[in-house]
Short mmCIF file of C-alpha atoms in Angstrom, two decimals:
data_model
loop_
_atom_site.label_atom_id
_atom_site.label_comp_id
_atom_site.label_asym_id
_atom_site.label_seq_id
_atom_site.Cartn_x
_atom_site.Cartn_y
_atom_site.Cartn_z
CA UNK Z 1 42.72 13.74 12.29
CA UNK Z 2 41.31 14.02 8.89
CA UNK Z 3 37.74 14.55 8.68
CA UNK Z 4 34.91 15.96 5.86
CA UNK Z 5 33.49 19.03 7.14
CA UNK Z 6 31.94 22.09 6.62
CA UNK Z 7 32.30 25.98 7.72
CA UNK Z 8 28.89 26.71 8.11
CA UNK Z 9 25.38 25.75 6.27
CA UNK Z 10 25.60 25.72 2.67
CA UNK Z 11 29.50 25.72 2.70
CA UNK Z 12 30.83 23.46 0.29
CA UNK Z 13 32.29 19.94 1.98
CA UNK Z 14 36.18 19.29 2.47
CA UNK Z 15 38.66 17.42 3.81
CA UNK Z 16 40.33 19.31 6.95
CA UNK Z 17 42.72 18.59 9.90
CA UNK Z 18 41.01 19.06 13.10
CA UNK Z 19 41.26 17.60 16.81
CA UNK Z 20 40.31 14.16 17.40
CA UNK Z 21 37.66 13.97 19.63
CA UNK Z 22 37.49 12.94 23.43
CA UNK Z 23 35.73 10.25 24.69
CA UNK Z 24 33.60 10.88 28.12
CA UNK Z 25 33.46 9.06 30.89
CA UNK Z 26 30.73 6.93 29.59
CA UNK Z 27 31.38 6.78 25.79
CA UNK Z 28 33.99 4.97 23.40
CA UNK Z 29 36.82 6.29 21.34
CA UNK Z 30 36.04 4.21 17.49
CA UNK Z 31 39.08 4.19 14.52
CA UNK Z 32 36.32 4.24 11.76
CA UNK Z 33 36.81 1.70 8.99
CA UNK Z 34 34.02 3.16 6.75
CA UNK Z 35 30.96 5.19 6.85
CA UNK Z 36 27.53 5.02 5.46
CA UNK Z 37 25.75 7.99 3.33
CA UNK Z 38 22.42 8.94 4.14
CA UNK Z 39 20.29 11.67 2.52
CA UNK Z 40 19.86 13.58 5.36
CA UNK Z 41 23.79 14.00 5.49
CA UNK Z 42 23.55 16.72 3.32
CA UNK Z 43 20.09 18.40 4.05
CA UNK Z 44 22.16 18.42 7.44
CA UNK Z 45 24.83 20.31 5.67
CA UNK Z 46 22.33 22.76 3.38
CA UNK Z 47 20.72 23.81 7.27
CA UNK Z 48 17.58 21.86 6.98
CA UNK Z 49 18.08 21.16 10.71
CA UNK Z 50 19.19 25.29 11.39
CA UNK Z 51 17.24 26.51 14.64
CA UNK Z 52 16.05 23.14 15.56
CA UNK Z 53 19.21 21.80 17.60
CA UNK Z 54 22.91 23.24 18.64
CA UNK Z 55 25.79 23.03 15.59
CA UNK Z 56 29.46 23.19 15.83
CA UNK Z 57 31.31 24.69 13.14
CA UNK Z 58 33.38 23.45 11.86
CA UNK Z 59 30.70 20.21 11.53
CA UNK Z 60 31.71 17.00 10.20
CA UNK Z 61 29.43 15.27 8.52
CA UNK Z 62 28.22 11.62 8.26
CA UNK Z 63 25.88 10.00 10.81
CA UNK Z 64 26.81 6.58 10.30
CA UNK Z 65 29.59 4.34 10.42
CA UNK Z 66 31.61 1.18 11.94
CA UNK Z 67 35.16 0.89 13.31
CA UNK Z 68 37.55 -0.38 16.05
CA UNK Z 69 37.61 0.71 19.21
CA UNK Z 70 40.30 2.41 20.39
CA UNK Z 71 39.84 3.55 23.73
CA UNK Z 72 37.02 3.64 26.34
CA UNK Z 73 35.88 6.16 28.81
CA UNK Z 74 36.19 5.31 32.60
CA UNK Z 75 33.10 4.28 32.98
CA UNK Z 76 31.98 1.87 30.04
CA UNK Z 77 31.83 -1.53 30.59
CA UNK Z 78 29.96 -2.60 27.70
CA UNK Z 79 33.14 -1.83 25.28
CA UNK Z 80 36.51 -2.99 25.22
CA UNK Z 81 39.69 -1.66 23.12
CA UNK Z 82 39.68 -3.97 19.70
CA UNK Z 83 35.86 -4.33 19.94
CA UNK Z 84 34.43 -4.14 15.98
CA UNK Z 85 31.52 -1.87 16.50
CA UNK Z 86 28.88 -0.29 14.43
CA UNK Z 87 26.53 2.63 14.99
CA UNK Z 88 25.13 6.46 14.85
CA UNK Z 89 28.75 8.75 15.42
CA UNK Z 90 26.93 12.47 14.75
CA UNK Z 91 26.60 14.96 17.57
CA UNK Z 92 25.84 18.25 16.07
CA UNK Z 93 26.71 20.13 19.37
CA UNK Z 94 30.08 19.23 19.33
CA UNK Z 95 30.48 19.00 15.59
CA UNK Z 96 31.21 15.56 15.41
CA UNK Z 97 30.32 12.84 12.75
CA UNK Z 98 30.99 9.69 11.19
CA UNK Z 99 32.70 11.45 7.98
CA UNK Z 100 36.60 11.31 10.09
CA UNK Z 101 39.45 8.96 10.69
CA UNK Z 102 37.98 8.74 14.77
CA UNK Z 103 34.55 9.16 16.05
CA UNK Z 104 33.13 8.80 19.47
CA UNK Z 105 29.50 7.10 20.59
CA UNK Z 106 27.63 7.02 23.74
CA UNK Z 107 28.04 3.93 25.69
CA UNK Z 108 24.11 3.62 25.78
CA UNK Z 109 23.42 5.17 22.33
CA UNK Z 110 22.81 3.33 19.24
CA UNK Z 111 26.22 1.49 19.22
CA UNK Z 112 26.72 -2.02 18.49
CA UNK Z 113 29.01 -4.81 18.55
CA UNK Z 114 29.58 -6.05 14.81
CA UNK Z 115 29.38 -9.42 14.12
CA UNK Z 116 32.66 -10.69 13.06
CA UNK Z 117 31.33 -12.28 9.94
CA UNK Z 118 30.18 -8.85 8.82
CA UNK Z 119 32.55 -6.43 6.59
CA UNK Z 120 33.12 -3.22 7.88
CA UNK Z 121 31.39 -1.73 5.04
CA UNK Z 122 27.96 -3.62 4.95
CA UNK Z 123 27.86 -2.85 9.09
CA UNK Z 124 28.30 0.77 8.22
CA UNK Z 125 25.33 0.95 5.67
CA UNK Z 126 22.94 -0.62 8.65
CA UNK Z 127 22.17 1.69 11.16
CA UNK Z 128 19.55 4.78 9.65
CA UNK Z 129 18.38 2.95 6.31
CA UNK Z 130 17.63 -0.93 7.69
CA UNK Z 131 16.83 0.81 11.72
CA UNK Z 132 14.34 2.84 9.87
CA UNK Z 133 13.06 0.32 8.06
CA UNK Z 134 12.00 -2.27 10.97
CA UNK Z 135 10.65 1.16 12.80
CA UNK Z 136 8.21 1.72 9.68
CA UNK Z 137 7.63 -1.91 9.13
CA UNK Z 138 6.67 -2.79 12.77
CA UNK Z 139 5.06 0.62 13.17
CA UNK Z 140 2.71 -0.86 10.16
CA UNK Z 141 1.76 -4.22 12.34
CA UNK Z 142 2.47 -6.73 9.22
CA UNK Z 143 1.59 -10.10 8.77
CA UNK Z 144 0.60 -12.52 7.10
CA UNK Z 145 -2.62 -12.09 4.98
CA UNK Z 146 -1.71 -8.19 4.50
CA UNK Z 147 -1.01 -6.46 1.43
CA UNK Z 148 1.50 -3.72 1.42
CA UNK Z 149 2.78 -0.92 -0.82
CA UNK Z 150 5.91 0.25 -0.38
CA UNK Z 151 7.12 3.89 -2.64
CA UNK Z 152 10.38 4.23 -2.76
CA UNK Z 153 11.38 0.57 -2.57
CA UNK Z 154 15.01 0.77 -4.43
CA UNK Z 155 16.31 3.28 -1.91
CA UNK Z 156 18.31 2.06 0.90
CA UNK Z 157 15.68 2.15 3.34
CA UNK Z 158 13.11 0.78 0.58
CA UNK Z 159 15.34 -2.34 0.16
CA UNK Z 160 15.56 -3.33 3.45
CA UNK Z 161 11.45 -2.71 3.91
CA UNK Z 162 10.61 -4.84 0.98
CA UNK Z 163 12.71 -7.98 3.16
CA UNK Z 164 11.17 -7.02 6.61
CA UNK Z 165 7.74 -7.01 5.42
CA UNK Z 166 8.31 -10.20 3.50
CA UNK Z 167 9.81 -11.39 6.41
CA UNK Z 168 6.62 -10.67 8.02
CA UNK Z 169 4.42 -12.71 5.83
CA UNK Z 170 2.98 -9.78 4.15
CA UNK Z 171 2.27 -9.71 -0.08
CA UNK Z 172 4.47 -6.97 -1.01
CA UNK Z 173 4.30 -4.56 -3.48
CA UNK Z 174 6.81 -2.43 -4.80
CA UNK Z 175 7.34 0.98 -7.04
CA UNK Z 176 10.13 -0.01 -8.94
CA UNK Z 177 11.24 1.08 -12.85
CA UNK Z 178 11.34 -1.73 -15.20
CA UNK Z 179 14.95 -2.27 -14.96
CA UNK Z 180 14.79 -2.46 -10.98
CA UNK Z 181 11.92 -5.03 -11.02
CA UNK Z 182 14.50 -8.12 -11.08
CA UNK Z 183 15.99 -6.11 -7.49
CA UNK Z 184 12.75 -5.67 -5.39
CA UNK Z 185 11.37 -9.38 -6.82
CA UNK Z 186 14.78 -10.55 -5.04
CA UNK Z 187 14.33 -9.13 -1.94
CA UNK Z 188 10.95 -10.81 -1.49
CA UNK Z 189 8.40 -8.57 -3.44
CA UNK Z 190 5.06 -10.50 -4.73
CA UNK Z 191 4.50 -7.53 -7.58
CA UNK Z 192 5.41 -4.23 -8.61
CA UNK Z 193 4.33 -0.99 -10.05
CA UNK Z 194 6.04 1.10 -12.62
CA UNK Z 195 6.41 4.80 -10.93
CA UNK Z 196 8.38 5.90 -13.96
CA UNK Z 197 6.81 9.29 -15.40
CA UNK Z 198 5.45 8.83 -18.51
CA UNK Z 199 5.43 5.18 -18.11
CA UNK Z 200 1.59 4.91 -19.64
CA UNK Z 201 0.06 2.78 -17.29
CA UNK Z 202 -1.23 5.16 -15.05
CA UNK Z 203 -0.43 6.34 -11.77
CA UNK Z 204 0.72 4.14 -8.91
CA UNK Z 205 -2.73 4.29 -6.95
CA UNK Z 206 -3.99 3.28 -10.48
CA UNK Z 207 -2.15 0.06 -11.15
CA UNK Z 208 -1.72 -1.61 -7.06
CA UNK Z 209 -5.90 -1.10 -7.57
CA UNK Z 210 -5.68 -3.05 -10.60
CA UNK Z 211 -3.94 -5.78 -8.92
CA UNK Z 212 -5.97 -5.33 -5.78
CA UNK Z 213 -9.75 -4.21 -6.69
CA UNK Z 214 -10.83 -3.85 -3.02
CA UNK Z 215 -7.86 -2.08 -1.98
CA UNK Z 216 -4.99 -2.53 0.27
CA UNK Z 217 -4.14 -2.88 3.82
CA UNK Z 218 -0.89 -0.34 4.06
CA UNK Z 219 1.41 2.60 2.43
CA UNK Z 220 4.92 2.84 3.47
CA UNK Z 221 5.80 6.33 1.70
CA UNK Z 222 9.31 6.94 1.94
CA UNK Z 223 9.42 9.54 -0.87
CA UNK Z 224 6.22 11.25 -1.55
CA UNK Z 225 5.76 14.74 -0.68
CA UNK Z 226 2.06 16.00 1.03
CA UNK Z 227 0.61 17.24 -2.10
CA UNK Z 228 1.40 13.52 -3.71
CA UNK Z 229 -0.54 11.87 -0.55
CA UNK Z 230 -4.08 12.57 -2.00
CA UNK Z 231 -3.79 10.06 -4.38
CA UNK Z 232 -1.58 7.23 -2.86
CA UNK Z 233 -4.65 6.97 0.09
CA UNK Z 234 -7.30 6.16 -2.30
CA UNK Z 235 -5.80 2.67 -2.03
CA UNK Z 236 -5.82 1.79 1.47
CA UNK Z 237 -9.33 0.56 2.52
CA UNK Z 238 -10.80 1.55 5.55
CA UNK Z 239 -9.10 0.79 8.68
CA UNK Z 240 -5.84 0.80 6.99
CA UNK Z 241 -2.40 3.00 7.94
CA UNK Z 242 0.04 4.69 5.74
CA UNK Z 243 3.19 5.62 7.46
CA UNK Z 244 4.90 8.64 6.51
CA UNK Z 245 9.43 9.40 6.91
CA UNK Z 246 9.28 12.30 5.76
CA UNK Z 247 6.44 13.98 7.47
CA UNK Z 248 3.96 14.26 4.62
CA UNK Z 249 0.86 13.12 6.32
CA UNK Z 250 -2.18 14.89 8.32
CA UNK Z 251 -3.28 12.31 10.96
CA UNK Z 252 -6.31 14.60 11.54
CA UNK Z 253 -7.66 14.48 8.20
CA UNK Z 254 -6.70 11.11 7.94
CA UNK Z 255 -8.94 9.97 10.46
CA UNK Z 256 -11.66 10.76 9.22
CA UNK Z 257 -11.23 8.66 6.25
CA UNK Z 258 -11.09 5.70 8.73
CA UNK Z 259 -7.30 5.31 7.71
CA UNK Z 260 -4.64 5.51 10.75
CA UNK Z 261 -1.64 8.11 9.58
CA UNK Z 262 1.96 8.00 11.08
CA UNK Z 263 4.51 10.76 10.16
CA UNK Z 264 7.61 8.65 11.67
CA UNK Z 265 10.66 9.77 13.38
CA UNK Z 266 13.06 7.25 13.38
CA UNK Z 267 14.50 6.04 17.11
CA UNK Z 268 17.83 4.25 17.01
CA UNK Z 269 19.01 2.27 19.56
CA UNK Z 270 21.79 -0.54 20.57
CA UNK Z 271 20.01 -3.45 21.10
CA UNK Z 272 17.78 -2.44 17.25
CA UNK Z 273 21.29 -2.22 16.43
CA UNK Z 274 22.54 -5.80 17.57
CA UNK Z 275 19.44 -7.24 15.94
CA UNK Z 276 20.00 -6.01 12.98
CA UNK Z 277 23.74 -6.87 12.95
CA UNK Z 278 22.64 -10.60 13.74
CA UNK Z 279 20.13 -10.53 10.68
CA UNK Z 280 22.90 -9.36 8.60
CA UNK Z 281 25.21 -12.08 9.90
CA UNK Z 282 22.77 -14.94 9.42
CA UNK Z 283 21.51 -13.49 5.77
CA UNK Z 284 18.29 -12.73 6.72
CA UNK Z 285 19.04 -9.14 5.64
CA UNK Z 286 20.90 -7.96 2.72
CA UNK Z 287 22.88 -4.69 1.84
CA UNK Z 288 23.00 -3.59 -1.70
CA UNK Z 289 25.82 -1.69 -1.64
CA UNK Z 290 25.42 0.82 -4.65
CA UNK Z 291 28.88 2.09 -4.52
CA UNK Z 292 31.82 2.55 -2.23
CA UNK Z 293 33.82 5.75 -2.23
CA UNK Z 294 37.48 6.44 -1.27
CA UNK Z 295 37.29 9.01 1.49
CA UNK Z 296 39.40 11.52 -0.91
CA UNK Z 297 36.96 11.19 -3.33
CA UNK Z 298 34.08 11.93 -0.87
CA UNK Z 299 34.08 16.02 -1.36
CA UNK Z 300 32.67 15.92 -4.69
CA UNK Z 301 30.73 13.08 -5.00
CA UNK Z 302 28.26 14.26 -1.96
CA UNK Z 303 27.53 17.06 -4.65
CA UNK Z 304 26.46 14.49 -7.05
CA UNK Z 305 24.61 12.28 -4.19
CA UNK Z 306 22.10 14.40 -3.04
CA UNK Z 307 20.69 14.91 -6.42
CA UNK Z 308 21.02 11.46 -7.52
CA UNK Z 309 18.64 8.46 -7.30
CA UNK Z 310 19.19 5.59 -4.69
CA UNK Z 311 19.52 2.04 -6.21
CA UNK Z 312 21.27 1.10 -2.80
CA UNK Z 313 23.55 2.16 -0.53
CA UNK Z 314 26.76 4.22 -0.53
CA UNK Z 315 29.87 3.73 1.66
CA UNK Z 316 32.86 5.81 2.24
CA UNK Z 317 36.07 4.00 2.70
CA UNK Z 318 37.76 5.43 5.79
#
């Protein structure tokens, strides 16, 4: 099969013939339709995950993705052959990932069924983004009456937050540019702030305390780096959380500010996967889909990706 891979960390990414993979016992054989980009694809591919877990060289890339099964293992009874499915297809150990003409998933792992009403292409942009998403947004205990900032909300996982949270009955606020204002106030943002360098209206902490004097009751920080933290907590009054994806936060010293810290590691599963396919499928959650790439093109764009900034999602069509 035809699959985007790499020789080893920091190789560059290309298309290559290798063997299709073999299902187990207990996990299904997928024809993959399209595939979803994530950042981490290619911190995955630079070695920001060398030493932590076994890699298979050569490693194709991609984590997510949605397809037709083809084949099941002996044991699965939760798939059939022709089943639409969407879902998490890396497995570093073996080298396998969503980036390839075939992929295989644990029976029991975050795999779904798609619902038929859903393209191929919007399932496939689902599973990390929107899955992280509810994590951060439930991990935050929203309702109604609390006030929320979310950093980073035109990103893929940002988009999706700004709906949950809305969702949730929670007054939303959103770091967006001028031009992406319109965006976030569509997915169910009350108000935003400009995070725009040089923008003149001070910095982010700055303005969401204009709007709210006494403070607010939660940070989801999908961007910011540690040394940025510092100033994004001088918003939350006491008692409130920020909640952390990309492990930026010091619970410790948190705590003693009265203000609960979460550095979170997102968990998929199937059945966060079926609910999220049945929010899709009834519009309750959108997909901006930012741009979808022929699989040819795929090789040279991921070198443009990683240093370019999210107004959505990308898909690879497989």
């Amino acid at each position: 099969m035809r699959a985007i891979a790499i020789t080893g960390f920091g190789a560059d990414p290309e298309i290559m013939q290798v063997p299709a993979p073999e299902p187990g016992p207990r996990e299904v054989f997928v024809r993959m339709r399209a595939a979803g980009y994530n950042p981490v694809d290619t911190k995955v591919a630079a070695g920001a995950m060398k030493g932590m877990v076994p890699f298979t060289f050569p490693l194709i890339l991609g984590t997510d993705g949605a397809g037709v099964v083809e084949a099941t293992g002996a044991e699965v009874t939760a798939f059939s052959p022709g089943d639409e499915v969407f879902g998490r297809f890396a497995d570093y150990p073996r080298g396998l990932g969503a980036f390839a003409e075939y992929g295989v998933a644990a029976e029991d792992g975050p795999i779904a069924h798609k619902p038929p009403g859903v393209p191929f292409e919007q399932a496939a942009a689902v599973p990390t983004a929107s899955g992280t998403a509810h994590e951060v947004v439930e991990t935050a205990r929203l309702n109604e009456g609390k006030t929320v900032l979310i950093i980073g909300a035109t990103g893929g996982v940002g988009q999706s937050a700004v709906q949950l949270a809305a969702r949730h009955g929670a007054r939303v606020i959103a770091t967006a540019a001028p031009d992406a204002e319109a965006l976030v106030r569509d997915l169910g943002a009350s108000d935003t702030v400009d995070h725009s360098a040089g923008s003149g209206g001070g910095s982010v902490a700055d303005q969401v305390l204009a709007l709210c004097p006494d403070g607010i009751d939660a940070v989801l920080d999908l961007v910011d780096p540690a040394e940025a933290i510092g100033d994004v907590i001088r918003m939350l009054r006491p008692g409130g959380i920020i909640v952390s994806i990309v492990g930026a936060l010091d619970p410790d010293d948190l705590t003693e500010r009265e203000i609960r810290a979460v550095n979170l590691v997102h968990r998929p599963s199937g059945p966060l996967l079926a609910d999220l396919g049945a929010a899709l499928d009834s519009g309750d959650l959108r997909v901006n889909i930012q741009a979808q790439v022929p699989f040819e093109q795929l090789p040279d764009r991921l070198r443009d990706l990683q240093h370019g900034h999210a107004r959505g999602k990308v898909v690879i069509e497989i």
